[in-house]
Amino acid sequence: DMENNFKIYPNPSYSILEIKTDIPNELFYVAIADIYGNTILKVTLINMEITIQTAQFASGTYFITIHNDKQVIRTEKWIKTP
């Protein structure tokens, strides 16, 4: 189960969001959506980690989805603080 191979933090947070995995040599894609299902950002997780600048996001609840070419691996609720 790859779901546990990812860390998404801090949660809640204001200005940055870190996503890391311990799975090497595989591309993962990250989508951040608001509570209405609108995709706000799509990025590729390269070299096992990414830092996303989030200060420009409106405060509220978002959903972070991590997937590869085959499947959705994890979806997690994330809170953007004011």
PDB file of N, CA and C in Angstrom:
ATOM      1  N   ASP A   1       0.839  -1.190   0.000  1.00  0.00           N
ATOM      2  CA  ASP A   1       0.000   0.000   0.000  1.00  0.00           C
ATOM      3  C   ASP A   1       0.879   1.247   0.000  1.00  0.00           C
ATOM      4  N   MET A   2       0.916   1.970  -1.118  1.00  0.00           N
ATOM      5  CA  MET A   2       1.792   3.135  -1.248  1.00  0.00           C
ATOM      6  C   MET A   2       1.302   4.348  -0.472  1.00  0.00           C
ATOM      7  N   GLU A   3       0.073   4.337  -0.028  1.00  0.00           N
ATOM      8  CA  GLU A   3      -0.499   5.498   0.651  1.00  0.00           C
ATOM      9  C   GLU A   3       0.368   5.969   1.817  1.00  0.00           C
ATOM     10  N   ASN A   4       0.939   5.031   2.551  1.00  0.00           N
ATOM     11  CA  ASN A   4       1.736   5.368   3.731  1.00  0.00           C
ATOM     12  C   ASN A   4       3.157   5.795   3.397  1.00  0.00           C
ATOM     13  N   ASN A   5       3.522   5.801   2.120  1.00  0.00           N
ATOM     14  CA  ASN A   5       4.854   6.211   1.710  1.00  0.00           C
ATOM     15  C   ASN A   5       4.950   7.708   1.446  1.00  0.00           C
ATOM     16  N   PHE A   6       3.906   8.457   1.778  1.00  0.00           N
ATOM     17  CA  PHE A   6       3.887   9.893   1.537  1.00  0.00           C
ATOM     18  C   PHE A   6       3.668  10.657   2.823  1.00  0.00           C
ATOM     19  N   LYS A   7       4.376  11.798   2.944  1.00  0.00           N
ATOM     20  CA  LYS A   7       4.170  12.719   4.055  1.00  0.00           C
ATOM     21  C   LYS A   7       3.708  14.042   3.464  1.00  0.00           C
ATOM     22  N   ILE A   8       2.616  14.563   4.005  1.00  0.00           N
ATOM     23  CA  ILE A   8       2.069  15.845   3.590  1.00  0.00           C
ATOM     24  C   ILE A   8       2.026  16.717   4.836  1.00  0.00           C
ATOM     25  N   TYR A   9       2.786  17.803   4.856  1.00  0.00           N
ATOM     26  CA  TYR A   9       2.887  18.621   6.063  1.00  0.00           C
ATOM     27  C   TYR A   9       3.364  20.021   5.712  1.00  0.00           C
ATOM     28  N   PRO A  10       3.283  21.003   6.572  1.00  0.00           N
ATOM     29  CA  PRO A  10       2.473  20.992   7.797  1.00  0.00           C
ATOM     30  C   PRO A  10       0.991  21.091   7.461  1.00  0.00           C
ATOM     31  N   ASN A  11       0.191  20.645   8.370  1.00  0.00           N
ATOM     32  CA  ASN A  11      -1.256  20.687   8.184  1.00  0.00           C
ATOM     33  C   ASN A  11      -1.912  20.918   9.536  1.00  0.00           C
ATOM     34  N   PRO A  12      -2.488  22.108   9.745  1.00  0.00           N
ATOM     35  CA  PRO A  12      -2.681  23.216   8.809  1.00  0.00           C
ATOM     36  C   PRO A  12      -1.396  24.018   8.594  1.00  0.00           C
ATOM     37  N   SER A  13      -1.410  24.872   7.564  1.00  0.00           N
ATOM     38  CA  SER A  13      -0.267  25.746   7.316  1.00  0.00           C
ATOM     39  C   SER A  13      -0.705  26.975   6.551  1.00  0.00           C
ATOM     40  N   TYR A  14       0.214  27.937   6.471  1.00  0.00           N
ATOM     41  CA  TYR A  14      -0.085  29.196   5.796  1.00  0.00           C
ATOM     42  C   TYR A  14       0.676  29.326   4.478  1.00  0.00           C
ATOM     43  N   SER A  15       2.005  29.298   4.536  1.00  0.00           N
ATOM     44  CA  SER A  15       2.776  29.715   3.361  1.00  0.00           C
ATOM     45  C   SER A  15       3.426  28.596   2.564  1.00  0.00           C
ATOM     46  N   ILE A  16       3.625  27.424   3.159  1.00  0.00           N
ATOM     47  CA  ILE A  16       4.223  26.330   2.395  1.00  0.00           C
ATOM     48  C   ILE A  16       3.551  25.007   2.716  1.00  0.00           C
ATOM     49  N   LEU A  17       3.651  24.117   1.753  1.00  0.00           N
ATOM     50  CA  LEU A  17       3.166  22.757   1.909  1.00  0.00           C
ATOM     51  C   LEU A  17       4.255  21.842   1.375  1.00  0.00           C
ATOM     52  N   GLU A  18       4.682  20.901   2.179  1.00  0.00           N
ATOM     53  CA  GLU A  18       5.728  19.956   1.785  1.00  0.00           C
ATOM     54  C   GLU A  18       5.095  18.600   1.521  1.00  0.00           C
ATOM     55  N   ILE A  19       5.515  17.970   0.440  1.00  0.00           N
ATOM     56  CA  ILE A  19       5.084  16.607   0.145  1.00  0.00           C
ATOM     57  C   ILE A  19       6.329  15.798  -0.163  1.00  0.00           C
ATOM     58  N   LYS A  20       6.492  14.705   0.552  1.00  0.00           N
ATOM     59  CA  LYS A  20       7.667  13.850   0.382  1.00  0.00           C
ATOM     60  C   LYS A  20       7.247  12.393   0.300  1.00  0.00           C
ATOM     61  N   THR A  21       8.055  11.622  -0.429  1.00  0.00           N
ATOM     62  CA  THR A  21       7.850  10.184  -0.507  1.00  0.00           C
ATOM     63  C   THR A  21       9.185   9.482  -0.347  1.00  0.00           C
ATOM     64  N   ASP A  22       9.140   8.228   0.040  1.00  0.00           N
ATOM     65  CA  ASP A  22      10.364   7.430   0.106  1.00  0.00           C
ATOM     66  C   ASP A  22      10.424   6.429  -1.044  1.00  0.00           C
ATOM     67  N   ILE A  23       9.599   6.653  -2.075  1.00  0.00           N
ATOM     68  CA  ILE A  23       9.603   5.781  -3.250  1.00  0.00           C
ATOM     69  C   ILE A  23      10.458   6.439  -4.334  1.00  0.00           C
ATOM     70  N   PRO A  24      11.631   5.868  -4.648  1.00  0.00           N
ATOM     71  CA  PRO A  24      12.495   6.481  -5.651  1.00  0.00           C
ATOM     72  C   PRO A  24      12.091   6.089  -7.075  1.00  0.00           C
ATOM     73  N   ASN A  25      12.588   6.859  -8.033  1.00  0.00           N
ATOM     74  CA  ASN A  25      12.499   6.522  -9.456  1.00  0.00           C
ATOM     75  C   ASN A  25      11.084   6.324  -9.973  1.00  0.00           C
ATOM     76  N   GLU A  26      10.143   7.081  -9.452  1.00  0.00           N
ATOM     77  CA  GLU A  26       8.790   7.034  -9.982  1.00  0.00           C
ATOM     78  C   GLU A  26       8.206   8.442  -9.961  1.00  0.00           C
ATOM     79  N   LEU A  27       7.485   8.796 -11.017  1.00  0.00           N
ATOM     80  CA  LEU A  27       6.837  10.097 -11.074  1.00  0.00           C
ATOM     81  C   LEU A  27       5.472  10.033 -10.399  1.00  0.00           C
ATOM     82  N   PHE A  28       5.208  11.035  -9.599  1.00  0.00           N
ATOM     83  CA  PHE A  28       3.908  11.183  -8.967  1.00  0.00           C
ATOM     84  C   PHE A  28       3.384  12.572  -9.286  1.00  0.00           C
ATOM     85  N   TYR A  29       2.084  12.683  -9.318  1.00  0.00           N
ATOM     86  CA  TYR A  29       1.437  13.944  -9.645  1.00  0.00           C
ATOM     87  C   TYR A  29       0.578  14.372  -8.469  1.00  0.00           C
ATOM     88  N   VAL A  30       0.582  15.667  -8.209  1.00  0.00           N
ATOM     89  CA  VAL A  30      -0.149  16.218  -7.078  1.00  0.00           C
ATOM     90  C   VAL A  30      -1.170  17.211  -7.617  1.00  0.00           C
ATOM     91  N   ALA A  31      -2.410  17.070  -7.185  1.00  0.00           N
ATOM     92  CA  ALA A  31      -3.455  18.032  -7.532  1.00  0.00           C
ATOM     93  C   ALA A  31      -4.037  18.579  -6.242  1.00  0.00           C
ATOM     94  N   ILE A  32      -4.214  19.889  -6.199  1.00  0.00           N
ATOM     95  CA  ILE A  32      -4.847  20.528  -5.047  1.00  0.00           C
ATOM     96  C   ILE A  32      -6.163  21.117  -5.523  1.00  0.00           C
ATOM     97  N   ALA A  33      -7.237  20.718  -4.847  1.00  0.00           N
ATOM     98  CA  ALA A  33      -8.575  21.177  -5.223  1.00  0.00           C
ATOM     99  C   ALA A  33      -9.244  21.851  -4.032  1.00  0.00           C
ATOM    100  N   ASP A  34     -10.106  22.826  -4.328  1.00  0.00           N
ATOM    101  CA  ASP A  34     -10.873  23.458  -3.259  1.00  0.00           C
ATOM    102  C   ASP A  34     -12.073  22.581  -2.894  1.00  0.00           C
ATOM    103  N   ILE A  35     -12.851  23.039  -1.932  1.00  0.00           N
ATOM    104  CA  ILE A  35     -13.963  22.208  -1.453  1.00  0.00           C
ATOM    105  C   ILE A  35     -15.066  22.032  -2.486  1.00  0.00           C
ATOM    106  N   TYR A  36     -15.024  22.827  -3.551  1.00  0.00           N
ATOM    107  CA  TYR A  36     -16.014  22.710  -4.623  1.00  0.00           C
ATOM    108  C   TYR A  36     -15.544  21.778  -5.739  1.00  0.00           C
ATOM    109  N   GLY A  37     -14.328  21.240  -5.579  1.00  0.00           N
ATOM    110  CA  GLY A  37     -13.797  20.332  -6.587  1.00  0.00           C
ATOM    111  C   GLY A  37     -13.026  21.007  -7.696  1.00  0.00           C
ATOM    112  N   ASN A  38     -12.843  22.322  -7.597  1.00  0.00           N
ATOM    113  CA  ASN A  38     -12.064  23.042  -8.606  1.00  0.00           C
ATOM    114  C   ASN A  38     -10.583  22.827  -8.368  1.00  0.00           C
ATOM    115  N   THR A  39      -9.860  22.390  -9.380  1.00  0.00           N
ATOM    116  CA  THR A  39      -8.425  22.180  -9.244  1.00  0.00           C
ATOM    117  C   THR A  39      -7.730  23.540  -9.227  1.00  0.00           C
ATOM    118  N   ILE A  40      -6.966  23.788  -8.170  1.00  0.00           N
ATOM    119  CA  ILE A  40      -6.263  25.051  -7.979  1.00  0.00           C
ATOM    120  C   ILE A  40      -4.844  24.960  -8.530  1.00  0.00           C
ATOM    121  N   LEU A  41      -4.244  23.778  -8.399  1.00  0.00           N
ATOM    122  CA  LEU A  41      -2.843  23.607  -8.779  1.00  0.00           C
ATOM    123  C   LEU A  41      -2.587  22.148  -9.119  1.00  0.00           C
ATOM    124  N   LYS A  42      -1.772  21.945 -10.153  1.00  0.00           N
ATOM    125  CA  LYS A  42      -1.281  20.601 -10.489  1.00  0.00           C
ATOM    126  C   LYS A  42       0.229  20.695 -10.628  1.00  0.00           C
ATOM    127  N   VAL A  43       0.942  19.807  -9.956  1.00  0.00           N
ATOM    128  CA  VAL A  43       2.399  19.781 -10.016  1.00  0.00           C
ATOM    129  C   VAL A  43       2.880  18.340 -10.077  1.00  0.00           C
ATOM    130  N   THR A  44       4.122  18.176 -10.481  1.00  0.00           N
ATOM    131  CA  THR A  44       4.744  16.856 -10.539  1.00  0.00           C
ATOM    132  C   THR A  44       5.731  16.729  -9.388  1.00  0.00           C
ATOM    133  N   LEU A  45       5.668  15.614  -8.705  1.00  0.00           N
ATOM    134  CA  LEU A  45       6.576  15.319  -7.597  1.00  0.00           C
ATOM    135  C   LEU A  45       7.823  14.680  -8.191  1.00  0.00           C
ATOM    136  N   ILE A  46       8.914  15.443  -8.206  1.00  0.00           N
ATOM    137  CA  ILE A  46      10.166  14.989  -8.804  1.00  0.00           C
ATOM    138  C   ILE A  46      11.204  14.860  -7.690  1.00  0.00           C
ATOM    139  N   ASN A  47      12.070  13.870  -7.808  1.00  0.00           N
ATOM    140  CA  ASN A  47      13.138  13.654  -6.817  1.00  0.00           C
ATOM    141  C   ASN A  47      12.589  13.462  -5.406  1.00  0.00           C
ATOM    142  N   MET A  48      11.419  12.837  -5.321  1.00  0.00           N
ATOM    143  CA  MET A  48      10.861  12.375  -4.059  1.00  0.00           C
ATOM    144  C   MET A  48      10.334  13.466  -3.130  1.00  0.00           C
ATOM    145  N   GLU A  49      10.378  14.750  -3.549  1.00  0.00           N
ATOM    146  CA  GLU A  49       9.824  15.790  -2.687  1.00  0.00           C
ATOM    147  C   GLU A  49       9.498  17.045  -3.473  1.00  0.00           C
ATOM    148  N   ILE A  50       8.588  17.834  -2.899  1.00  0.00           N
ATOM    149  CA  ILE A  50       8.240  19.123  -3.490  1.00  0.00           C
ATOM    150  C   ILE A  50       7.804  20.058  -2.369  1.00  0.00           C
ATOM    151  N   THR A  51       8.127  21.343  -2.550  1.00  0.00           N
ATOM    152  CA  THR A  51       7.639  22.393  -1.658  1.00  0.00           C
ATOM    153  C   THR A  51       6.736  23.291  -2.487  1.00  0.00           C
ATOM    154  N   ILE A  52       5.513  23.455  -2.033  1.00  0.00           N
ATOM    155  CA  ILE A  52       4.536  24.264  -2.750  1.00  0.00           C
ATOM    156  C   ILE A  52       4.299  25.545  -1.954  1.00  0.00           C
ATOM    157  N   GLN A  53       4.424  26.678  -2.629  1.00  0.00           N
ATOM    158  CA  GLN A  53       4.148  27.972  -1.999  1.00  0.00           C
ATOM    159  C   GLN A  53       2.633  28.168  -1.969  1.00  0.00           C
ATOM    160  N   THR A  54       2.090  28.386  -0.781  1.00  0.00           N
ATOM    161  CA  THR A  54       0.634  28.433  -0.645  1.00  0.00           C
ATOM    162  C   THR A  54       0.100  29.747  -0.076  1.00  0.00           C
ATOM    163  N   ALA A  55       0.957  30.731   0.135  1.00  0.00           N
ATOM    164  CA  ALA A  55       0.498  31.992   0.733  1.00  0.00           C
ATOM    165  C   ALA A  55      -0.591  32.656  -0.107  1.00  0.00           C
ATOM    166  N   GLN A  56      -0.561  32.446  -1.440  1.00  0.00           N
ATOM    167  CA  GLN A  56      -1.541  33.090  -2.322  1.00  0.00           C
ATOM    168  C   GLN A  56      -2.898  32.388  -2.311  1.00  0.00           C
ATOM    169  N   PHE A  57      -2.990  31.207  -1.740  1.00  0.00           N
ATOM    170  CA  PHE A  57      -4.264  30.489  -1.677  1.00  0.00           C
ATOM    171  C   PHE A  57      -5.190  31.171  -0.681  1.00  0.00           C
ATOM    172  N   ALA A  58      -6.474  31.166  -0.964  1.00  0.00           N
ATOM    173  CA  ALA A  58      -7.456  31.667   0.001  1.00  0.00           C
ATOM    174  C   ALA A  58      -7.489  30.722   1.207  1.00  0.00           C
ATOM    175  N   SER A  59      -7.773  31.270   2.365  1.00  0.00           N
ATOM    176  CA  SER A  59      -7.891  30.439   3.569  1.00  0.00           C
ATOM    177  C   SER A  59      -9.056  29.480   3.402  1.00  0.00           C
ATOM    178  N   GLY A  60      -8.885  28.263   3.929  1.00  0.00           N
ATOM    179  CA  GLY A  60      -9.979  27.306   3.861  1.00  0.00           C
ATOM    180  C   GLY A  60      -9.500  25.882   3.737  1.00  0.00           C
ATOM    181  N   THR A  61     -10.421  25.023   3.321  1.00  0.00           N
ATOM    182  CA  THR A  61     -10.164  23.596   3.220  1.00  0.00           C
ATOM    183  C   THR A  61      -9.885  23.218   1.772  1.00  0.00           C
ATOM    184  N   TYR A  62      -8.868  22.397   1.592  1.00  0.00           N
ATOM    185  CA  TYR A  62      -8.485  21.906   0.266  1.00  0.00           C
ATOM    186  C   TYR A  62      -8.308  20.393   0.334  1.00  0.00           C
ATOM    187  N   PHE A  63      -8.276  19.773  -0.821  1.00  0.00           N
ATOM    188  CA  PHE A  63      -8.008  18.338  -0.906  1.00  0.00           C
ATOM    189  C   PHE A  63      -6.798  18.125  -1.794  1.00  0.00           C
ATOM    190  N   ILE A  64      -5.826  17.407  -1.254  1.00  0.00           N
ATOM    191  CA  ILE A  64      -4.598  17.097  -1.978  1.00  0.00           C
ATOM    192  C   ILE A  64      -4.698  15.654  -2.441  1.00  0.00           C
ATOM    193  N   THR A  65      -4.553  15.456  -3.741  1.00  0.00           N
ATOM    194  CA  THR A  65      -4.601  14.113  -4.312  1.00  0.00           C
ATOM    195  C   THR A  65      -3.262  13.803  -4.951  1.00  0.00           C
ATOM    196  N   ILE A  66      -2.711  12.648  -4.598  1.00  0.00           N
ATOM    197  CA  ILE A  66      -1.456  12.170  -5.174  1.00  0.00           C
ATOM    198  C   ILE A  66      -1.774  10.953  -6.029  1.00  0.00           C
ATOM    199  N   HIS A  67      -1.263  10.960  -7.254  1.00  0.00           N
ATOM    200  CA  HIS A  67      -1.497   9.809  -8.122  1.00  0.00           C
ATOM    201  C   HIS A  67      -0.287   9.579  -9.011  1.00  0.00           C
ATOM    202  N   ASN A  68      -0.219   8.380  -9.576  1.00  0.00           N
ATOM    203  CA  ASN A  68       0.779   8.075 -10.596  1.00  0.00           C
ATOM    204  C   ASN A  68       0.023   7.815 -11.893  1.00  0.00           C
ATOM    205  N   ASP A  69       0.671   7.203 -12.869  1.00  0.00           N
ATOM    206  CA  ASP A  69       0.001   6.963 -14.150  1.00  0.00           C
ATOM    207  C   ASP A  69      -1.107   5.924 -14.055  1.00  0.00           C
ATOM    208  N   LYS A  70      -1.114   5.147 -12.988  1.00  0.00           N
ATOM    209  CA  LYS A  70      -2.049   4.028 -12.888  1.00  0.00           C
ATOM    210  C   LYS A  70      -3.223   4.272 -11.958  1.00  0.00           C
ATOM    211  N   GLN A  71      -3.004   5.012 -10.863  1.00  0.00           N
ATOM    212  CA  GLN A  71      -4.045   5.080  -9.836  1.00  0.00           C
ATOM    213  C   GLN A  71      -3.879   6.280  -8.920  1.00  0.00           C
ATOM    214  N   VAL A  72      -4.982   6.622  -8.253  1.00  0.00           N
ATOM    215  CA  VAL A  72      -4.923   7.581  -7.158  1.00  0.00           C
ATOM    216  C   VAL A  72      -4.357   6.846  -5.954  1.00  0.00           C
ATOM    217  N   ILE A  73      -3.346   7.434  -5.344  1.00  0.00           N
ATOM    218  CA  ILE A  73      -2.669   6.776  -4.228  1.00  0.00           C
ATOM    219  C   ILE A  73      -3.188   7.291  -2.889  1.00  0.00           C
ATOM    220  N   ARG A  74      -3.446   8.593  -2.826  1.00  0.00           N
ATOM    221  CA  ARG A  74      -3.861   9.162  -1.549  1.00  0.00           C
ATOM    222  C   ARG A  74      -4.579  10.478  -1.790  1.00  0.00           C
ATOM    223  N   THR A  75      -5.612  10.725  -1.008  1.00  0.00           N
ATOM    224  CA  THR A  75      -6.271  12.026  -0.966  1.00  0.00           C
ATOM    225  C   THR A  75      -6.348  12.437   0.493  1.00  0.00           C
ATOM    226  N   GLU A  76      -5.920  13.666   0.763  1.00  0.00           N
ATOM    227  CA  GLU A  76      -5.903  14.140   2.149  1.00  0.00           C
ATOM    228  C   GLU A  76      -6.462  15.537   2.225  1.00  0.00           C
ATOM    229  N   LYS A  77      -7.226  15.811   3.276  1.00  0.00           N
ATOM    230  CA  LYS A  77      -7.732  17.149   3.524  1.00  0.00           C
ATOM    231  C   LYS A  77      -6.607  17.995   4.088  1.00  0.00           C
ATOM    232  N   TRP A  78      -6.491  19.245   3.596  1.00  0.00           N
ATOM    233  CA  TRP A  78      -5.468  20.167   4.071  1.00  0.00           C
ATOM    234  C   TRP A  78      -6.128  21.505   4.363  1.00  0.00           C
ATOM    235  N   ILE A  79      -5.718  22.123   5.468  1.00  0.00           N
ATOM    236  CA  ILE A  79      -6.284  23.410   5.886  1.00  0.00           C
ATOM    237  C   ILE A  79      -5.265  24.517   5.639  1.00  0.00           C
ATOM    238  N   LYS A  80      -5.682  25.534   4.876  1.00  0.00           N
ATOM    239  CA  LYS A  80      -4.858  26.734   4.660  1.00  0.00           C
ATOM    240  C   LYS A  80      -5.312  27.762   5.673  1.00  0.00           C
ATOM    241  N   THR A  81      -4.394  28.197   6.511  1.00  0.00           N
ATOM    242  CA  THR A  81      -4.726  29.145   7.579  1.00  0.00           C
ATOM    243  C   THR A  81      -4.658  30.584   7.073  1.00  0.00           C
ATOM    244  N   PRO A  82      -5.383  31.487   7.750  1.00  0.00           N
ATOM    245  CA  PRO A  82      -5.356  32.903   7.334  1.00  0.00           C
ATOM    246  C   PRO A  82      -4.053  33.582   7.704  1.00  0.00           C
TER     247      PRO A  82
END
